[in-house]
Coordinates of C-alpha atoms in Angstrom, one line a residue:
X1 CA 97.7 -117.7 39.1
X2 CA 95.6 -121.2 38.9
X3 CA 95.6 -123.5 41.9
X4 CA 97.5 -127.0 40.8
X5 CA 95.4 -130.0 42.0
X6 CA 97.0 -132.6 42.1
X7 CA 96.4 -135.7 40.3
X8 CA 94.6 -138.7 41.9
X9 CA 92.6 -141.6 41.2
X10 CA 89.3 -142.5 40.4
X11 CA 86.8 -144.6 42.9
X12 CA 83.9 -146.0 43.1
X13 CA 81.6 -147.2 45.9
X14 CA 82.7 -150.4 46.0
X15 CA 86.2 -149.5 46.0
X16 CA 85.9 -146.5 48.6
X17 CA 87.5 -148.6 51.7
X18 CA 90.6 -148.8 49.6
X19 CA 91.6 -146.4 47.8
X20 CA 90.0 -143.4 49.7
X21 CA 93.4 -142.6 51.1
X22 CA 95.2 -143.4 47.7
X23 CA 94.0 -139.9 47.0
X24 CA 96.8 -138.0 49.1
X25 CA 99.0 -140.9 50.1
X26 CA 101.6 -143.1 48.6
X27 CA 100.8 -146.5 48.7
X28 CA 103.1 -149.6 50.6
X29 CA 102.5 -153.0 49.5
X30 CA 102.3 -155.5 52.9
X31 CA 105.5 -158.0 52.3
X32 CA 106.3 -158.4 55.7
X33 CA 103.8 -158.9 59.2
X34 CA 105.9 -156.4 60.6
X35 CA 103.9 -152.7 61.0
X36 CA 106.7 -149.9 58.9
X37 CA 105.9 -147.0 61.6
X38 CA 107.0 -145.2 57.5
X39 CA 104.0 -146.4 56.6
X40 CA 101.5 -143.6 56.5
X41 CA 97.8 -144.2 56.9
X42 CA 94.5 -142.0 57.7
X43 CA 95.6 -141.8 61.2
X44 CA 98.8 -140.8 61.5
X45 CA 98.8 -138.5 58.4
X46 CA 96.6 -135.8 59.4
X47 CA 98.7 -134.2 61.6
X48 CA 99.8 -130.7 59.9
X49 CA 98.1 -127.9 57.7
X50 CA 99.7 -128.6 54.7
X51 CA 98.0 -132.6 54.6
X52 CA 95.3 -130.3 55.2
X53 CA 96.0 -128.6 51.8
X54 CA 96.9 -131.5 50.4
X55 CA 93.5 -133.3 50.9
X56 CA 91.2 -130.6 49.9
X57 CA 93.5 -130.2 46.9
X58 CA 92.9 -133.9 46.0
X59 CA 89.2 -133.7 45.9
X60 CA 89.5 -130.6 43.5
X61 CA 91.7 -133.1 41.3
X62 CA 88.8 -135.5 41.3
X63 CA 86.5 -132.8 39.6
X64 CA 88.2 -133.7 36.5
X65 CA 87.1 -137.1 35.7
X66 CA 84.2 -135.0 33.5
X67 CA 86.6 -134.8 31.0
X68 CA 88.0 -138.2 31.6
X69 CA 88.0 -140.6 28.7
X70 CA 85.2 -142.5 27.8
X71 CA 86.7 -144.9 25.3
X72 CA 87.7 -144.4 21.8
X73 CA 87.1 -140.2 21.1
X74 CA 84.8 -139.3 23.6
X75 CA 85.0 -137.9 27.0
X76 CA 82.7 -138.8 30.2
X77 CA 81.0 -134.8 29.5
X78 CA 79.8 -136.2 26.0
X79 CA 77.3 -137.9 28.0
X80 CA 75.0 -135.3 29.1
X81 CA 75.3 -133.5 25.5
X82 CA 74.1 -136.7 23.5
X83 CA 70.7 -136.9 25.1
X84 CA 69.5 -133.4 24.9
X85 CA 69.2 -133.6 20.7
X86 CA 71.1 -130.5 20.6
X87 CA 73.8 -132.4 20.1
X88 CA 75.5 -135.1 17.7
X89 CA 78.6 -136.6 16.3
X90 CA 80.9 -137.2 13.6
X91 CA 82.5 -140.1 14.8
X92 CA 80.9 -144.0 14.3
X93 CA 83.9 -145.7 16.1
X94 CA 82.6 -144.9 20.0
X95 CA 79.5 -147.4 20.1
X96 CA 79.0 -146.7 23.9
X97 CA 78.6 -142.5 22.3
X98 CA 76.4 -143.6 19.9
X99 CA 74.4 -145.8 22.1
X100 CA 73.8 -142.4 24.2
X101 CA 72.7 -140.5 21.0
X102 CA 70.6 -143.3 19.8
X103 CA 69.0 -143.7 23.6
X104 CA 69.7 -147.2 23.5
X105 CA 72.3 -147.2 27.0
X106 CA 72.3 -149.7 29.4
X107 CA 74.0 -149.9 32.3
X108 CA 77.0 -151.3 30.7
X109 CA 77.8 -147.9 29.1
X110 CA 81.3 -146.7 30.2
X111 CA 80.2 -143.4 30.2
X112 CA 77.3 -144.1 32.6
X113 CA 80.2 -146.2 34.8
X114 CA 82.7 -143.3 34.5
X115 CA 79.8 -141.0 35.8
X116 CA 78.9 -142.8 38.9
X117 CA 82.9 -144.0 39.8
X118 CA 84.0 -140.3 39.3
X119 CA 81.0 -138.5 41.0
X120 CA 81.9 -141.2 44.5
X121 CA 85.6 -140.2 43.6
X122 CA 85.0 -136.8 44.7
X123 CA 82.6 -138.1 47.9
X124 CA 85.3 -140.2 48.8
X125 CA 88.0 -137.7 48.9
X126 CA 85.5 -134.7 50.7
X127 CA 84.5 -137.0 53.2
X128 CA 88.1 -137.9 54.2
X129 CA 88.8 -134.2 54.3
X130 CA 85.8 -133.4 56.4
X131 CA 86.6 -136.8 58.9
X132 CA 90.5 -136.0 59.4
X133 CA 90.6 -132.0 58.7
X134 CA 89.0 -131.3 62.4
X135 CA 91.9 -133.0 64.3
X136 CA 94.3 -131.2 62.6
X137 CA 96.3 -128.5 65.7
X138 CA 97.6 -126.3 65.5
X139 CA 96.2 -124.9 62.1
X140 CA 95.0 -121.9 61.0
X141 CA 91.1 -121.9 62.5
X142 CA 90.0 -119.8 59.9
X143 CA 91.8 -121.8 57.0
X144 CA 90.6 -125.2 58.8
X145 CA 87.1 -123.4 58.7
X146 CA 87.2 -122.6 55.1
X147 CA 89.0 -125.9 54.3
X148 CA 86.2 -127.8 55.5
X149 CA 83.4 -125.4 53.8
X150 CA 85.2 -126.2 50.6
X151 CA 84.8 -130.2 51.0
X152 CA 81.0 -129.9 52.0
X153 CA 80.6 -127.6 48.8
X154 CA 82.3 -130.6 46.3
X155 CA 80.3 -133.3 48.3
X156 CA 77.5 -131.5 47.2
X157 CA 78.1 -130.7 44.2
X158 CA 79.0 -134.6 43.4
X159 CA 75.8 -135.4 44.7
X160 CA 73.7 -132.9 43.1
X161 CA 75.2 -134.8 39.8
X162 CA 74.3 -138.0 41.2
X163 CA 70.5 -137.4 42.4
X164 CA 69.9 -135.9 38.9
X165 CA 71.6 -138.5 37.3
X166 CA 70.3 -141.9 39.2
X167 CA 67.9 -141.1 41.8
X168 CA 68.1 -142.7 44.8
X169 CA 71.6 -143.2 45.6
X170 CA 73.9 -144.6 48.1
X171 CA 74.3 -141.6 50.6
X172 CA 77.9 -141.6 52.4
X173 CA 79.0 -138.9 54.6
X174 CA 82.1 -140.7 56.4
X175 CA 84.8 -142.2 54.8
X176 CA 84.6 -146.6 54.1
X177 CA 88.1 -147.4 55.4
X178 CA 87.7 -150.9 56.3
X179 CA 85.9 -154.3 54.6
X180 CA 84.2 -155.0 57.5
X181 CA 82.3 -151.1 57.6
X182 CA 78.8 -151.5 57.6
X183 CA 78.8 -148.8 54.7
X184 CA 80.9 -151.3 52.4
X185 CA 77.9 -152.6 50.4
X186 CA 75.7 -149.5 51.1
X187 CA 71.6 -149.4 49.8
X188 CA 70.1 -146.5 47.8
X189 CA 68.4 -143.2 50.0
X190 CA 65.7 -141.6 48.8
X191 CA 66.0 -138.9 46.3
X192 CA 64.8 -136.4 49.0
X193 CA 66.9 -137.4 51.6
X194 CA 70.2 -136.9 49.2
X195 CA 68.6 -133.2 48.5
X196 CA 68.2 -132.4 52.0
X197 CA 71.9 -133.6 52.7
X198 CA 73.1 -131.7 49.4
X199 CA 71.2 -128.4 50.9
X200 CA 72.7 -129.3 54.4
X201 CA 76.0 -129.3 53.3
X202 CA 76.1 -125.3 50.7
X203 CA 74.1 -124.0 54.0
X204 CA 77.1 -125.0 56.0
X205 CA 79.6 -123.9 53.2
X206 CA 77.5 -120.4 53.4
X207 CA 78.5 -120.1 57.2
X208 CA 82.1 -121.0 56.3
X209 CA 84.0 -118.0 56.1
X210 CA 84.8 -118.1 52.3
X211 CA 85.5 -114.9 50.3
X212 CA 82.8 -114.2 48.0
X213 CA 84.8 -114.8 44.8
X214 CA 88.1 -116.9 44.4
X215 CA 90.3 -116.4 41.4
X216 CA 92.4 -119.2 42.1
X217 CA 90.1 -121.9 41.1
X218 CA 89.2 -122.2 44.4
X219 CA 85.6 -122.7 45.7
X220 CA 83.9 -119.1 46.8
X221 CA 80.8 -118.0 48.5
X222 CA 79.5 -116.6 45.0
X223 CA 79.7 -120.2 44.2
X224 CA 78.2 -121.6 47.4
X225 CA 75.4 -119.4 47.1
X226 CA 74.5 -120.5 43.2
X227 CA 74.8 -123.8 43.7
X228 CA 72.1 -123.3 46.1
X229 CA 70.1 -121.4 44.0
X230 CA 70.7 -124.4 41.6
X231 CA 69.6 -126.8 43.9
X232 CA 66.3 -125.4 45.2
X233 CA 65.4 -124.6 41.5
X234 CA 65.7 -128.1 40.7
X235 CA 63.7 -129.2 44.5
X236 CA 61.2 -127.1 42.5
X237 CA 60.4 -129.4 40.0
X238 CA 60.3 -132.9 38.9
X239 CA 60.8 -135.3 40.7
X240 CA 60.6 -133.2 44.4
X241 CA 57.9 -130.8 43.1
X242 CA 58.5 -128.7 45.9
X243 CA 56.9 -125.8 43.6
X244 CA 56.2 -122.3 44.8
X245 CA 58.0 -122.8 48.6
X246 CA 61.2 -123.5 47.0
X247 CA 61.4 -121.3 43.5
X248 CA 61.1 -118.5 46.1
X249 CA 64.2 -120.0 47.9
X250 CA 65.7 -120.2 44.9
X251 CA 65.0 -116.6 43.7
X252 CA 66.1 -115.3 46.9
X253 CA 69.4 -117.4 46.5
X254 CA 70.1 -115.8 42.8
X255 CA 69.5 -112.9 44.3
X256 CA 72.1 -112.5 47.1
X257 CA 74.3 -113.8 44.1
X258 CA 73.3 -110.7 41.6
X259 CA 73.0 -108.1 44.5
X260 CA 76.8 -108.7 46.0
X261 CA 78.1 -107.6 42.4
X262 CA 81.5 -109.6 42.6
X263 CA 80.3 -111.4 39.2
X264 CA 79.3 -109.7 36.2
X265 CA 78.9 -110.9 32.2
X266 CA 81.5 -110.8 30.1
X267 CA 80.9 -107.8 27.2
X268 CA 82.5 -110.2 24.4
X269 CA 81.3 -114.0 24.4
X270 CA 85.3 -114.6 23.5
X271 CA 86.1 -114.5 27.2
X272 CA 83.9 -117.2 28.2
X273 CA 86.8 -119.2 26.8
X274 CA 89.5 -117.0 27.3
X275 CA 92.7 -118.8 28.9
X276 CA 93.0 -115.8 30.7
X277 CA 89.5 -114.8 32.0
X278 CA 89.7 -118.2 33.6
X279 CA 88.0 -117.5 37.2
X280 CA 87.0 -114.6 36.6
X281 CA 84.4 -112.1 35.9
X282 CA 81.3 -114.2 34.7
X283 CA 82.7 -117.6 35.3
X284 CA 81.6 -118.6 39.1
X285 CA 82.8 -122.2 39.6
X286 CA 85.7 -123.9 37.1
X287 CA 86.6 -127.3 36.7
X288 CA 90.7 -126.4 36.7
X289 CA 93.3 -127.4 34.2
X290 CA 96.7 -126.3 33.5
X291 CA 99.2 -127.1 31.5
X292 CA 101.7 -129.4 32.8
X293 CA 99.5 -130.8 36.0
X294 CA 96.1 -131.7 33.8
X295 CA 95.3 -130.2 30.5
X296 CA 92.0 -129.6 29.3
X297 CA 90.5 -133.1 27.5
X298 CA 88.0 -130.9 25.2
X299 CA 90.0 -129.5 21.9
X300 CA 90.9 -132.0 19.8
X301 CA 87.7 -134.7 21.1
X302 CA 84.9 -131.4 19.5
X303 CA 87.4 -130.4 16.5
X304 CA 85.7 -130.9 13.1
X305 CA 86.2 -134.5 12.1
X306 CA 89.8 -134.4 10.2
X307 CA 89.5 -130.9 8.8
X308 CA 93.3 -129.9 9.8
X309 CA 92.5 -126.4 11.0
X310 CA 94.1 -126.9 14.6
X311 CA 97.6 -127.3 16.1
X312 CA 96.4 -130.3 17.1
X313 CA 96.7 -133.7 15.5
X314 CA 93.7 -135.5 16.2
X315 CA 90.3 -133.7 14.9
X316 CA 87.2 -135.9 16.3
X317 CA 83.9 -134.0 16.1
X318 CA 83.0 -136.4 19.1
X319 CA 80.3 -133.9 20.1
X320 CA 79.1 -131.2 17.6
X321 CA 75.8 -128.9 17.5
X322 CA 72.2 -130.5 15.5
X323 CA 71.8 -128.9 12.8
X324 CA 68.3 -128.0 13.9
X325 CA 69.4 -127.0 17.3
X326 CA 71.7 -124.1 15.6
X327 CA 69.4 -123.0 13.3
X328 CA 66.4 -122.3 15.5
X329 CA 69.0 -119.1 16.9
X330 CA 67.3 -115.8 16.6
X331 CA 67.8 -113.9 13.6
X332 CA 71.2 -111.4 14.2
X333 CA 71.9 -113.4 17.6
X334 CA 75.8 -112.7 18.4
X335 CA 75.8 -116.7 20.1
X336 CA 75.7 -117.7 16.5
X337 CA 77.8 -115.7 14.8
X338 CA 81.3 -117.3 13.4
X339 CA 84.3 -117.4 15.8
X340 CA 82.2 -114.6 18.0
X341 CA 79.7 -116.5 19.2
X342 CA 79.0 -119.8 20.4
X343 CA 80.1 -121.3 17.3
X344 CA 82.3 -122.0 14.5
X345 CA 81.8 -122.7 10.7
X346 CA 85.5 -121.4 8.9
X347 CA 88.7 -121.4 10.9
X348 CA 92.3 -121.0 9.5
X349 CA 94.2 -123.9 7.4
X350 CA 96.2 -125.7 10.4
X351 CA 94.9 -123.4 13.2
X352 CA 96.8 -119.9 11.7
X353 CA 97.1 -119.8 8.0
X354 CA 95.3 -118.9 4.8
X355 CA 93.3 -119.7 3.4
X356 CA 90.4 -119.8 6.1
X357 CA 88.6 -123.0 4.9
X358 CA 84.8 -123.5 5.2
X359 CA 83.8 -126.1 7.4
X360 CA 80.3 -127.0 5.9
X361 CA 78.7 -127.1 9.1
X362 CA 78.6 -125.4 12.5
X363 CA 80.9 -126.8 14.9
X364 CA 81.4 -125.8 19.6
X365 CA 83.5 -122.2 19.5
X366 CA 81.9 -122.1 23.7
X367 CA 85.0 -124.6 24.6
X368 CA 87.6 -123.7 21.8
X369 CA 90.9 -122.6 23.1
X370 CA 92.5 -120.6 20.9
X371 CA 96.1 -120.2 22.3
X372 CA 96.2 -124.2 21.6
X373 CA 94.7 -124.5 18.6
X374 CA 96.3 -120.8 16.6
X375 CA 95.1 -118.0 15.4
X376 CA 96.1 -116.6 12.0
X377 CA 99.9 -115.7 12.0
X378 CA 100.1 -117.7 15.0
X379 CA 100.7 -121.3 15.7
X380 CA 99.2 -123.0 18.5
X381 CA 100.8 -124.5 21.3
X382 CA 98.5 -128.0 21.0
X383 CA 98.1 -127.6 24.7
X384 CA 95.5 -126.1 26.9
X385 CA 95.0 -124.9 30.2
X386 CA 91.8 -123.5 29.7
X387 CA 88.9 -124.3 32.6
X388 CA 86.2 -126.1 32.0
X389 CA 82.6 -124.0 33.3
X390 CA 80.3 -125.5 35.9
X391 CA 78.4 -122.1 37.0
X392 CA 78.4 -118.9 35.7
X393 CA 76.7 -116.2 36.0
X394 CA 74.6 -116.1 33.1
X395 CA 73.2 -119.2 34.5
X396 CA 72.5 -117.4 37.8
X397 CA 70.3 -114.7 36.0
X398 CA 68.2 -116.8 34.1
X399 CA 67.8 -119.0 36.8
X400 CA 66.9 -116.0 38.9
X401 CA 64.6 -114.7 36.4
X402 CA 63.0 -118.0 36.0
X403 CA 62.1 -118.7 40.3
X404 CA 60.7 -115.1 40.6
X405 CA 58.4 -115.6 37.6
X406 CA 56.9 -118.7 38.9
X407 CA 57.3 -117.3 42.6
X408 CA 55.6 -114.2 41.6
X409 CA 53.2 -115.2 39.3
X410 CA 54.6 -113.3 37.0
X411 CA 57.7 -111.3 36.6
X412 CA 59.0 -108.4 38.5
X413 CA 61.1 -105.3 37.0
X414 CA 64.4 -107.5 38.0
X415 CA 63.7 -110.7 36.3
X416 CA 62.7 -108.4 33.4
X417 CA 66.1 -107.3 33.8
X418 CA 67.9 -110.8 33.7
X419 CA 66.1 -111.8 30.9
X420 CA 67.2 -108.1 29.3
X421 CA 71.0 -108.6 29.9
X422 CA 71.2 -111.6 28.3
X423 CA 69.5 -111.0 25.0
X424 CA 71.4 -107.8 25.0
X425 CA 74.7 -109.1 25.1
X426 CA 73.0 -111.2 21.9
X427 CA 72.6 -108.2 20.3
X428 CA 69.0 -108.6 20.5
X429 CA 65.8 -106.5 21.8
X430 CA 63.7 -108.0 24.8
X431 CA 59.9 -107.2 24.3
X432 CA 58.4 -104.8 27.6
X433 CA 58.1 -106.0 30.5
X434 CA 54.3 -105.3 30.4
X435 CA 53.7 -107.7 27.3
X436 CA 54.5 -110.3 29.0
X437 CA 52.2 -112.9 31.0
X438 CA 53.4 -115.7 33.6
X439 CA 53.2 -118.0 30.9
X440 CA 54.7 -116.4 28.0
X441 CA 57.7 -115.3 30.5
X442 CA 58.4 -118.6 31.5
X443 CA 58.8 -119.7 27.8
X444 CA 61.3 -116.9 27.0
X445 CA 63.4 -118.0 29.8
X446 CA 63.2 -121.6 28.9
X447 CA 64.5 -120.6 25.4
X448 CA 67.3 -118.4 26.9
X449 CA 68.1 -121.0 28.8
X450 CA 68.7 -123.4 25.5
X451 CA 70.4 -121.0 23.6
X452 CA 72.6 -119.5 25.9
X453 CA 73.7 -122.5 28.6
X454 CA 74.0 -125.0 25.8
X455 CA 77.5 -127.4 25.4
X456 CA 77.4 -127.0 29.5
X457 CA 76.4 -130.1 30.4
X458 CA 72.9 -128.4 31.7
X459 CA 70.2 -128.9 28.9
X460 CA 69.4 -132.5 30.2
X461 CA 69.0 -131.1 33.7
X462 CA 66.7 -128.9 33.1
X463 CA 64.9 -131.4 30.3
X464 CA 64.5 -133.7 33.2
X465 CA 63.6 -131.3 36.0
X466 CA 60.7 -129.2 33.8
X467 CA 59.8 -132.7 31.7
X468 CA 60.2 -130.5 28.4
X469 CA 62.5 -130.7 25.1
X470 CA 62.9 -127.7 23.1
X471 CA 61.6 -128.6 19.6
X472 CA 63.9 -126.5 17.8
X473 CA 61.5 -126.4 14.5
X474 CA 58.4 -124.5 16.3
X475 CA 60.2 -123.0 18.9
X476 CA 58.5 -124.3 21.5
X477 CA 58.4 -127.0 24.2
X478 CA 57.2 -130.4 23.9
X479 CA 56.3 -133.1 26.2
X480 CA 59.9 -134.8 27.6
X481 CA 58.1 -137.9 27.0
X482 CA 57.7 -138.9 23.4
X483 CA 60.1 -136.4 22.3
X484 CA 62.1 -137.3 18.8
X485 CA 65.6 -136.3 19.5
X486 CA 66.3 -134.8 15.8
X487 CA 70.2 -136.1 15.2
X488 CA 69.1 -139.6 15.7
X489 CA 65.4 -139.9 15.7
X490 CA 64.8 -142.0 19.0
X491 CA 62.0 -140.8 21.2
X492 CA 62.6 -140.1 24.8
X493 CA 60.6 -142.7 27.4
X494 CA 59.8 -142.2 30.7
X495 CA 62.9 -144.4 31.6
X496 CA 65.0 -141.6 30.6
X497 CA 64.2 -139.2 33.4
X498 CA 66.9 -141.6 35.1
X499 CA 70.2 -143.5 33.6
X500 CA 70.4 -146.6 35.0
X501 CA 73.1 -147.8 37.6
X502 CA 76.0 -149.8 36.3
X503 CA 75.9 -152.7 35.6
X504 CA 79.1 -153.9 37.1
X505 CA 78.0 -151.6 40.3
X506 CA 74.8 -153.7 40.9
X507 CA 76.8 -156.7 40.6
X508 CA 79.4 -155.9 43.1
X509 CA 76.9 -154.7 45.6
X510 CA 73.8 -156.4 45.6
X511 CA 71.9 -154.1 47.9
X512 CA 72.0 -151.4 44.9
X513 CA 68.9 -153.5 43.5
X514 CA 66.2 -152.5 42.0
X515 CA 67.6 -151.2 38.8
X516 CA 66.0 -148.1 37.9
X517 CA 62.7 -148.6 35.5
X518 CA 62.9 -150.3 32.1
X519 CA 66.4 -150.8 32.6
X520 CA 67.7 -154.3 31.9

């Protein structure tokens, strides 16, 4: 049974001091000089387990702003598709989308904004958590222990998003309750001092006493542990360029992840948006949603553009695949298959009758929930409580296979192995292990990487971190820089190894300034 989060608003960094505690709390407007001793605030409401609960439960909540609108038909994960040119979209009426696809975002983009107020939404909440939590007696010390190891693992995942996304960034580790708090208006920290704080923060969740996999929703030490092998992979390259020192820490991470054996791939690609597989087997860490509390913001937003083949009413195509991008799939590769793979090119009249029509172009099966939408002889319920993916293990084998390649200087039987399982479950044959150099490994991983982690908000990472763009005609990798996204045709510049802040960020708080390069 899922975990319900609860609800709670969004924040930003100028707003942290008040509405941090709007999180968990209900609010009291001040009519009267008199102090309500009803009134609760951050210091007399810690004061049993269950606010406890309630806190970490709030932070979980906050996860969702990723699928929080961005405007007319799109969503705030949109962003990180559009940039990657293995995406497009079907829809004119978002120009704030369209700006993304076209590369021609500013600061002003409400996606960007959405990005920067949700990510210090979560820190907000954790760091509350991790303040208050402590003073909490009696509680449970092993609950309070694990409480706490799930609040530094969200503050680092929100800032592993952020340092990826804009840099140097505004590093807060206590909660902004009042306007006279130093950290109000707080200035950028370098990129390398948010990575050491994001590493500080999973080792600490390590040593927290979490079970190694949570099928609640919850955050586990599987998931701890990948993160971390996340992180140090990206420390590896651009910008840190740690290199050699830290894809070994990364390999070593993966493998603690692939040795315990509590995660394991799914045999039939169908799972991996199975309702009920959600938390479980190959998926690690879930963004959770559930019908009734939050459903999922996905179906209708990457539905063919008004093809009426879904319970639901409004069919956007907000995000769909390039053209290019699906066609450069291997020859009998399961991922593209229709309704088996990763995509979609018939589905029934109205989400469960004949005739099946023929969409006339490929179209994301990865997030399709097919209790909401139908299935044939079925109607759908036009609701979903599907889970949205933020690690799984998949992920953790390429990225395992890809650290002891450039650790080894070449790869071992086990990455071999990774690398194997994958293309396998493709239904395609992986080349010996001896006909492979460094160099030629470390392509077919980058390629696995495309094909298989694609629609999952991690293509642009890994664009930015290795400064390469799969060119999905030769098959190869080409220089980020100078790189012709193929829906659109606009060529990546060095400003886009960054987004910019927002706009209405550096104007609240002037000590944000610079603006990130070639940003206006």
């Amino acid at each position: 049974m899922k975990l319900k989060f609860i609800n709670t608003a969004k924040l930003s960094v100028g707003a942290i001091v008040f509405v941090a505690l709007t999180n968990i709390l209900p609010g009291c407007n001040k009519y009267l000089e008199e102090n309500d001793p009803s009134n609760l605030t951050p210091d007399n409401y810690y004061t049993i387990p269950e606010h406890a609960e309630a806190s970490i439960a709030a932070a979980y909540s906050n996860t969702r702003f990723i699928g929080g609108g961005a405007g007319i038909f799109s969503v705030n994960w949109s962003m990180l598709e559009m940039v990657t040119g293995t995406a497009g979209t079907e829809t004119g009426q978002n120009t704030d989308l369209n700006n993304l696809l076209g590369l021609a975002y500013n600061g002003d983009n409400v996606h960007v904004r959405n990005w920067w107020n949700g990510l210090y939404g979560v820190i907000a909440q954790t760091n509350l958590t991790l303040e208050k939590v402590p003073g909490i007696n009696p509680m449970d010390a092993n609950r309070k222990k694990q409480i706490l190891g799930e609040a530094t693992f969200l503050r680092a995942w929100a800032y592993f998003y952020l340092v990826r996304i804009f840099g140097d960034v505004p590093l807060l580790t206590k909660p902004v309750l009042s306007a006279t708090s130093p950290d109000m208006y707080p200035g950028r920290t370098s990129k390398e001092e948010v990575y050491n704080q994001i590493v500080a923060d999973l080792v600490s969740a390590e040593a927290s006493g979490l079970p190694w996999r949570d099928v609640t929703g919850r955050t586990s030490l599987g998931a701890v542990k990948s993160l971390l092998a996340e992180v140090y992979l990206t420390m590896a390259g651009f910008p840190l360029n740690k290199g050699a020192s830290h894809y070994t820490l990364a390999a070593n991470k993966a493998n603690e992840v692939i040795a315990n054996g509590s995660f394991s791939l799914f045999a039939k690609y169908g799972d991996l948006h199975s309702v009920a597989q959600d938390n479980k087997g190959e998926n690690i860490f879930q963004i959770q949603y559930l019908v009734g509390v939050s459903e999922n913001p996905l179906q209708g937003i990457l539905l063919p553009n008004f093809k009426d083949i879904s319970r639901y009413g409004t069919e956007i195509g907000s995000t769909v695949p390039a053209l290019q991008f699906y066609n450069s799939f291997e020859a009998g590769d399961k991922r593209k298959e229709d309704t088996v793979g990763f995509f979609y090119t018939s589905y029934y009249t109205e989400g469960f009758k004949l005739p099946k029509k023929n969409l006339g172009a490929p179209y994301i099966y990865k997030h399709f929930d097919s209790l909401a939408h139908g299935v044939l002889g079925k109607e759908g319920t036009g609701q979903s409580s599907l889970n949205l993916n933020q690690i799984r293990y998949a992920q953790v084998l390429l990225s395992y296979a890809e650290a002891q390649n450039e650790a080894g200087g070449g790869p071992n039987a086990a990455a071999w192995t990774a690398l194997k399982d994958i293309r396998t479950r493709a239904g395609l044959t992986t080349p010996a292990i001896g006909t492979f150099s460094q160099a030629s490994f470390r392509e077919a991983i980058y390629r696995e990487r495309w094909h298989e982690l694609c629609y999952e908000n991690i293509t642009w990472f890994d664009m930015v971190r290795l400064r390469k763009a799969y060119n999905s005609t030769s098959n190869g990798f080409d220089n980020f820089v100078g790189y012709t996204l193929p829906p659109s045709g606009a060529k990546l510049a060095n400003k886009h190894l960054l987004f910019p802040l927002p706009t209405e960020e550096m104007k609240n708080n002037p000590n944000l300034k610079p603006q990130n390069p070639d940003y206006q």
